[in-house]
């Protein structure tokens, strides 16, 4: 038996103002998108903004449904929209932000497992890393250089 140790190296910024200007711009687009989320059931609004290699920013937010599993997370709304609209565009960065209508979120909200898997599909295909920044309503921002840093032992199309 051998032990396998998996390490992820993330960066933590104290506030959004510590981020480079171009990343603040993407995060601010995510904040804007977040406010348009349709989250009447969870009262938990999430926004995601993706920057493409062209510099264009596309965004999405969570869309809930009375039949709960029929809703979709912000990250997947954004990445599927990007994939549908710009099929071959590389995604350089994704910024994610969450706000609860019940309490102030001051800790970074990481993307759920299903969203990490969906983002990984695009990162693997484009053969270059997608930086992932995530935060709550306020406070610290975490940066991962690649989706792979958030999803060790990734399942990808090389297995098929
Ligand atoms: N949600 C997201 O939009 N992204 C995530 O990564 C996790 C959760 C949404 C789904 C649901 O509308 C609400 O947040 C509460 O789970």
XYZ file of N, CA and C and ligand atoms in Angstrom:
496
model
N 0.847 -1.194 0.000
C 0.000 0.000 0.000
C 0.886 1.249 0.000
N 0.501 2.226 -0.812
C 1.214 3.507 -0.837
C 0.215 4.589 -0.491
N 0.695 5.661 0.099
C -0.215 6.773 0.389
C -0.111 7.812 -0.704
N -1.242 8.351 -1.067
C -1.287 9.384 -2.088
C -1.731 10.677 -1.405
N -0.906 11.710 -1.504
C -1.293 12.997 -0.900
C -1.609 13.969 -2.020
N -2.757 14.609 -1.931
C -3.160 15.554 -2.966
C -3.189 16.942 -2.341
N -2.475 17.877 -2.957
C -2.428 19.237 -2.405
C -3.049 20.218 -3.382
N -3.741 21.198 -2.854
C -4.230 22.305 -3.674
C -3.648 23.578 -3.111
N -3.214 24.456 -3.972
C -2.677 25.741 -3.518
C -3.634 26.828 -3.947
N -4.265 27.449 -2.977
C -5.238 28.503 -3.256
C -4.689 29.823 -2.727
N -5.186 30.912 -3.268
C -4.792 32.231 -2.757
C -6.001 32.855 -2.077
N -5.754 33.547 -0.982
C -6.850 34.192 -0.249
C -6.593 35.696 -0.217
N -7.539 36.455 -0.707
C -7.458 37.923 -0.696
C -8.393 38.411 0.419
N -7.957 39.417 1.160
C -8.765 39.885 2.298
C -10.070 40.537 1.872
N -10.025 41.275 0.762
C -11.236 41.925 0.258
C -11.149 41.978 -1.257
N -12.268 42.293 -1.870
C -12.309 42.409 -3.333
C -11.339 43.492 -3.817
N -11.107 44.504 -2.984
C -10.237 45.608 -3.427
C -8.781 45.182 -3.569
N -8.420 44.016 -3.004
C -7.047 43.497 -3.171
C -6.853 42.818 -4.520
N -7.948 42.552 -5.225
C -7.836 41.841 -6.507
C -7.332 42.788 -7.584
N -6.656 42.273 -8.612
C -6.290 43.121 -9.745
C -7.549 43.747 -10.351
N -7.385 44.919 -10.969
C -8.554 45.661 -11.484
C -9.416 44.829 -12.440
N -8.766 44.072 -13.336
C -9.548 43.313 -14.319
C -10.378 42.216 -13.644
N -9.882 41.690 -12.534
C -10.641 40.640 -11.822
C -11.782 41.283 -11.019
N -11.504 42.455 -10.458
C -12.593 43.175 -9.757
C -13.750 43.425 -10.714
N -13.399 43.756 -11.954
C -14.443 44.035 -12.953
C -15.298 42.777 -13.189
N -14.649 41.635 -13.288
C -15.392 40.381 -13.522
C -16.245 40.052 -12.292
N -15.650 40.239 -11.101
C -16.424 39.951 -9.884
C -17.611 40.903 -9.772
N -17.430 42.131 -10.171
C -18.556 43.078 -10.104
C -19.671 42.677 -11.071
N -19.300 42.103 -12.198
C -20.324 41.572 -13.128
C -21.060 40.402 -12.471
N -20.324 39.601 -11.719
C -20.961 38.473 -11.007
C -21.926 39.009 -9.950
N -21.528 40.083 -9.259
C -22.432 40.698 -8.266
C -23.718 41.173 -8.952
N -23.549 41.821 -10.097
C -24.734 42.317 -10.836
C -25.646 41.163 -11.214
N -25.047 40.106 -11.750
C -25.837 38.941 -12.168
C -26.539 38.314 -10.967
N -25.834 38.271 -9.848
C -26.374 37.659 -8.620
C -27.705 38.297 -8.220
N -27.771 39.604 -8.375
C -28.987 40.288 -7.928
C -30.198 39.907 -8.771
N -29.977 39.421 -9.976
C -31.085 38.977 -10.836
C -31.405 37.498 -10.676
N -30.752 36.833 -9.724
C -31.014 35.400 -9.524
C -32.496 35.183 -9.207
N -32.977 34.030 -9.620
C -34.357 33.649 -9.280
C -34.254 32.578 -8.195
N -34.298 33.029 -6.950
C -34.054 32.116 -5.827
C -35.110 32.280 -4.734
N -36.396 32.166 -5.101
C -37.451 32.397 -4.106
C -37.507 31.309 -3.032
N -36.970 30.130 -3.323
C -37.086 29.016 -2.375
C -35.945 29.012 -1.375
N -34.718 29.188 -1.870
C -33.575 29.161 -0.948
C -33.258 30.539 -0.390
N -33.696 31.586 -1.086
C -33.318 32.956 -0.687
C -31.801 33.116 -0.713
N -31.161 32.332 -1.551
C -29.695 32.310 -1.636
C -29.344 32.613 -3.079
N -28.898 33.835 -3.302
C -28.662 34.287 -4.680
C -27.189 34.129 -5.032
N -26.944 33.528 -6.167
C -25.571 33.298 -6.619
C -25.411 33.916 -7.997
N -24.267 34.538 -8.215
C -23.948 35.094 -9.534
C -22.604 34.562 -9.994
N -22.474 34.341 -11.287
C -21.202 33.875 -11.852
C -20.934 34.676 -13.111
N -19.693 35.104 -13.280
C -19.309 35.806 -14.508
C -18.054 35.145 -15.051
N -18.069 34.896 -16.355
C -16.942 34.237 -17.019
C -16.295 35.222 -17.963
N -14.970 35.277 -17.925
C -14.285 36.069 -18.942
C -13.763 35.130 -20.017
N -14.040 35.470 -21.259
C -13.544 34.692 -22.398
C -12.207 35.278 -22.846
N -11.457 34.495 -23.618
C -10.144 34.971 -24.087
C -10.283 36.244 -24.908
N -11.435 36.442 -25.534
C -11.676 37.667 -26.317
C -11.840 38.891 -25.426
N -11.979 38.677 -24.122
C -12.204 39.783 -23.190
C -13.679 39.967 -22.868
N -14.535 39.295 -23.637
C -15.976 39.404 -23.369
C -16.322 38.722 -22.032
N -17.273 39.300 -21.330
C -17.712 38.707 -20.059
C -19.153 38.241 -20.204
N -19.417 36.991 -19.860
C -20.800 36.494 -19.868
C -21.135 36.044 -18.445
N -22.393 36.188 -18.096
C -22.736 35.887 -16.707
C -24.000 35.051 -16.601
N -24.235 34.554 -15.415
C -25.424 33.750 -15.140
C -25.734 33.818 -13.663
N -26.883 33.304 -13.304
C -27.276 33.274 -11.887
C -28.141 32.042 -11.654
N -28.363 31.721 -10.375
C -29.139 30.509 -10.118
C -30.612 30.720 -10.452
N -31.192 29.685 -11.019
C -32.578 29.699 -11.465
C -33.271 28.525 -10.796
N -34.114 28.836 -9.825
C -34.772 27.773 -9.056
C -36.110 27.398 -9.681
N -36.714 26.361 -9.127
C -37.961 25.845 -9.678
C -38.783 25.240 -8.541
N -40.115 25.338 -8.674
C -40.999 24.754 -7.665
C -40.734 23.259 -7.516
N -40.345 22.619 -8.621
C -39.863 21.234 -8.557
C -38.356 21.358 -8.327
N -37.914 21.344 -7.087
C -36.570 21.790 -6.705
C -35.430 21.299 -7.612
N -35.365 19.992 -7.945
C -34.197 19.544 -8.733
C -34.165 20.090 -10.154
N -35.257 20.717 -10.584
C -35.269 21.271 -11.936
C -34.540 22.610 -12.031
N -34.159 23.181 -10.914
C -33.404 24.436 -10.933
C -31.957 24.198 -11.320
N -31.228 25.288 -11.510
C -29.815 25.146 -11.897
C -28.971 26.221 -11.218
N -27.743 25.843 -10.871
C -26.802 26.758 -10.221
C -26.310 27.830 -11.190
N -25.856 28.936 -10.603
C -25.367 30.079 -11.372
C -24.191 29.711 -12.286
N -23.269 28.925 -11.761
C -22.057 28.605 -12.527
C -22.412 27.823 -13.789
N -23.369 26.899 -13.653
C -23.732 26.107 -14.834
C -24.570 26.919 -15.800
N -25.420 27.798 -15.293
C -26.160 28.681 -16.207
C -25.149 29.481 -17.031
N -24.126 30.021 -16.359
C -23.135 30.869 -17.048
C -22.297 30.055 -18.036
N -21.804 28.908 -17.601
C -20.881 28.164 -18.480
C -21.650 27.524 -19.644
N -22.885 27.109 -19.421
C -23.664 26.532 -20.529
C -24.074 27.632 -21.506
N -24.351 28.807 -20.977
C -24.656 29.933 -21.862
C -23.429 30.253 -22.725
N -22.253 30.294 -22.090
C -21.022 30.577 -22.850
C -20.800 29.489 -23.901
N -20.984 28.226 -23.501
C -20.772 27.115 -24.439
C -21.759 27.149 -25.593
N -22.987 27.574 -25.299
C -24.020 27.611 -26.333
C -23.815 28.784 -27.285
N -23.283 29.882 -26.766
C -23.189 31.110 -27.558
C -21.844 31.228 -28.270
N -20.780 30.828 -27.593
C -19.412 30.933 -28.146
C -18.779 29.545 -28.033
N -19.154 28.620 -28.904
C -18.775 27.215 -28.690
C -17.278 26.941 -28.579
N -16.444 27.732 -29.227
C -15.013 27.413 -29.162
C -14.202 28.407 -28.341
N -14.880 29.262 -27.630
C -14.158 30.297 -26.880
C -13.509 29.710 -25.636
N -12.280 30.169 -25.366
C -11.621 29.751 -24.128
C -12.104 30.619 -22.985
N -12.310 29.999 -21.848
C -12.714 30.739 -20.642
C -11.459 30.922 -19.790
N -11.109 32.160 -19.539
C -9.880 32.408 -18.770
C -10.155 32.450 -17.273
N -11.335 32.964 -16.907
C -11.616 33.237 -15.491
C -13.096 33.060 -15.210
N -13.404 32.553 -14.023
C -14.798 32.608 -13.551
C -14.798 33.239 -12.159
N -15.717 34.156 -11.950
C -15.884 34.784 -10.633
C -17.270 34.422 -10.111
N -17.336 34.060 -8.845
C -18.592 33.572 -8.241
C -18.847 34.335 -6.941
N -20.069 34.738 -6.744
C -20.444 35.462 -5.526
C -21.821 35.006 -5.062
N -22.028 34.989 -3.749
C -23.325 34.541 -3.212
C -23.802 35.506 -2.140
N -25.117 35.713 -2.113
C -25.728 36.554 -1.068
C -27.011 35.879 -0.597
N -27.124 35.749 0.713
C -28.350 35.197 1.286
C -29.261 36.344 1.680
N -30.565 36.151 1.487
C -31.515 37.166 1.933
C -31.808 37.005 3.419
N -31.219 35.961 4.044
C -31.494 35.682 5.461
C -30.379 36.158 6.391
N -29.144 36.166 5.899
C -28.031 36.602 6.753
C -26.882 37.059 5.857
N -25.955 37.794 6.430
C -24.829 38.278 5.607
C -23.773 37.179 5.492
N -23.388 36.891 4.272
C -22.366 35.858 4.044
C -21.009 36.549 3.929
N -20.134 36.240 4.879
C -18.805 36.871 4.861
C -17.709 35.872 4.501
N -18.101 34.592 4.326
C -17.090 33.594 3.961
C -17.236 33.250 2.477
N -16.132 32.926 1.815
C -16.206 32.581 0.394
C -17.050 31.330 0.173
N -17.922 31.391 -0.829
C -18.804 30.261 -1.142
C -18.237 29.538 -2.362
N -17.763 28.333 -2.120
C -17.147 27.549 -3.197
C -18.230 26.932 -4.081
N -17.928 26.752 -5.368
C -18.909 26.112 -6.250
C -19.208 24.675 -5.815
N -20.452 24.243 -6.019
C -20.821 22.881 -5.619
C -20.107 21.856 -6.497
N -20.160 20.629 -6.085
C -19.456 19.560 -6.807
C -19.909 19.418 -8.245
N -21.228 19.507 -8.472
C -21.732 19.346 -9.845
C -21.229 20.478 -10.731
N -21.154 21.689 -10.182
C -20.636 22.816 -10.976
C -19.145 22.647 -11.245
N -18.402 22.152 -10.281
C -16.966 21.913 -10.517
C -16.796 20.927 -11.669
N -17.606 19.883 -11.666
C -17.526 18.883 -12.736
C -17.874 19.512 -14.089
N -18.907 20.344 -14.109
C -19.311 20.975 -15.378
C -18.230 21.933 -15.870
N -17.654 22.704 -14.961
C -16.583 23.631 -15.360
C -15.370 22.857 -15.865
N -15.095 21.724 -15.233
C -13.925 20.919 -15.607
C -14.002 20.474 -17.064
N -15.195 20.159 -17.528
C -15.375 19.715 -18.913
C -14.820 20.765 -19.886
N -15.122 22.027 -19.610
C -14.671 23.109 -20.495
C -13.179 23.348 -20.335
N -12.703 23.251 -19.108
C -11.270 23.472 -18.883
C -10.443 22.377 -19.569
N -10.879 21.150 -19.462
C -10.154 20.043 -20.100
C -10.144 20.250 -21.611
N -11.289 20.578 -22.183
C -11.377 20.740 -23.639
C -10.517 21.888 -24.147
N -10.449 22.962 -23.393
C -9.705 24.125 -23.900
C -8.198 24.012 -23.645
N -7.809 23.001 -22.879
C -6.391 22.714 -22.623
C -5.639 23.879 -21.992
N -6.347 24.708 -21.280
C -5.667 25.759 -20.508
C -6.502 26.019 -19.256
N -5.826 26.404 -18.169
C -6.559 26.528 -16.917
C -7.521 27.709 -16.889
N -8.564 27.525 -16.132
C -9.564 28.573 -15.901
C -9.394 28.984 -14.437
N -9.043 30.240 -14.188
C -8.909 30.683 -12.790
C -10.301 30.814 -12.180
N -10.444 30.390 -10.937
C -11.743 30.438 -10.261
C -11.606 31.332 -9.019
N -12.392 32.392 -8.972
C -12.439 33.295 -7.812
C -13.817 33.144 -7.181
N -13.883 33.006 -5.867
C -15.207 32.938 -5.244
C -15.240 33.653 -3.903
N -16.408 34.224 -3.617
C -16.590 35.002 -2.390
C -18.041 34.930 -1.936
N -18.318 35.477 -0.773
C -19.699 35.622 -0.305
C -20.218 36.974 -0.748
N -20.984 37.589 0.136
C -21.490 38.929 -0.190
C -20.379 39.951 -0.013
N -19.527 39.679 0.977
C -18.436 40.589 1.317
C -17.303 39.739 1.892
N -16.187 40.367 2.194
C -15.108 39.642 2.859
C -14.128 38.995 1.896
N -13.512 37.918 2.371
C -12.401 37.310 1.647
C -12.819 36.733 0.285
N -11.838 36.728 -0.608
C -12.030 36.126 -1.925
C -10.971 35.040 -2.067
N -11.379 33.858 -2.496
C -10.417 32.772 -2.725
C -10.198 32.610 -4.221
N -8.946 32.361 -4.588
C -8.597 32.127 -5.990
C -7.968 30.747 -6.140
N -8.473 30.001 -7.099
C -7.832 28.751 -7.515
C -7.327 28.990 -8.935
N -6.130 28.506 -9.205
C -5.550 28.719 -10.530
C -6.268 27.911 -11.601
N -6.891 26.813 -11.171
C -7.504 25.880 -12.118
C -8.668 25.176 -11.428
N -9.645 24.751 -12.229
C -10.749 23.964 -11.674
C -10.189 22.689 -11.028
N -9.073 22.199 -11.590
C -8.482 20.955 -11.059
C -8.070 21.091 -9.601
N -7.750 22.325 -9.196
C -7.384 22.535 -7.788
C -8.587 22.373 -6.861
N -9.778 22.469 -7.436
C -10.998 22.315 -6.626
C -11.618 20.931 -6.817
N -11.062 20.169 -7.734
C -11.666 18.866 -8.069
C -10.572 17.836 -8.309
N -9.948 17.390 -7.213
C -8.918 16.373 -7.390
C -9.530 15.079 -7.932
N -8.719 14.272 -8.573
C -9.167 12.994 -9.153
C -10.336 13.227 -10.114
N -10.154 14.216 -10.935
C -11.170 14.643 -11.886
C -11.587 13.488 -12.809
N -12.866 13.404 -13.092
C -13.356 12.443 -14.092
C -13.490 13.211 -15.406
N -12.743 12.791 -16.419
C -12.853 13.505 -17.687
C -12.960 12.540 -18.849
N -13.019 13.104 -20.066
C -13.296 12.260 -21.230
C -12.161 11.308 -21.589
N -11.008 11.453 -20.945
C -9.920 10.501 -21.212
C -10.270 9.123 -20.662
N -11.230 9.058 -19.741
C -11.644 7.758 -19.172
C -12.581 6.984 -20.101
N -13.159 7.690 -21.068
C -14.247 7.066 -21.840
C -13.715 6.318 -23.056
N -26.181 27.314 -5.900
C -25.477 27.865 -6.929
O -26.000 28.649 -7.729
N -24.171 27.512 -7.065
C -23.521 26.630 -6.263
O -22.373 26.300 -6.518
C -24.187 26.096 -5.083
C -25.615 26.425 -4.921
C -27.582 27.655 -5.770
C -28.523 26.497 -6.008
C -29.750 26.940 -5.242
O -30.532 27.773 -6.080
C -29.186 27.775 -4.101
O -27.867 28.129 -4.482
C -29.168 27.065 -2.767
O -28.517 25.843 -2.854
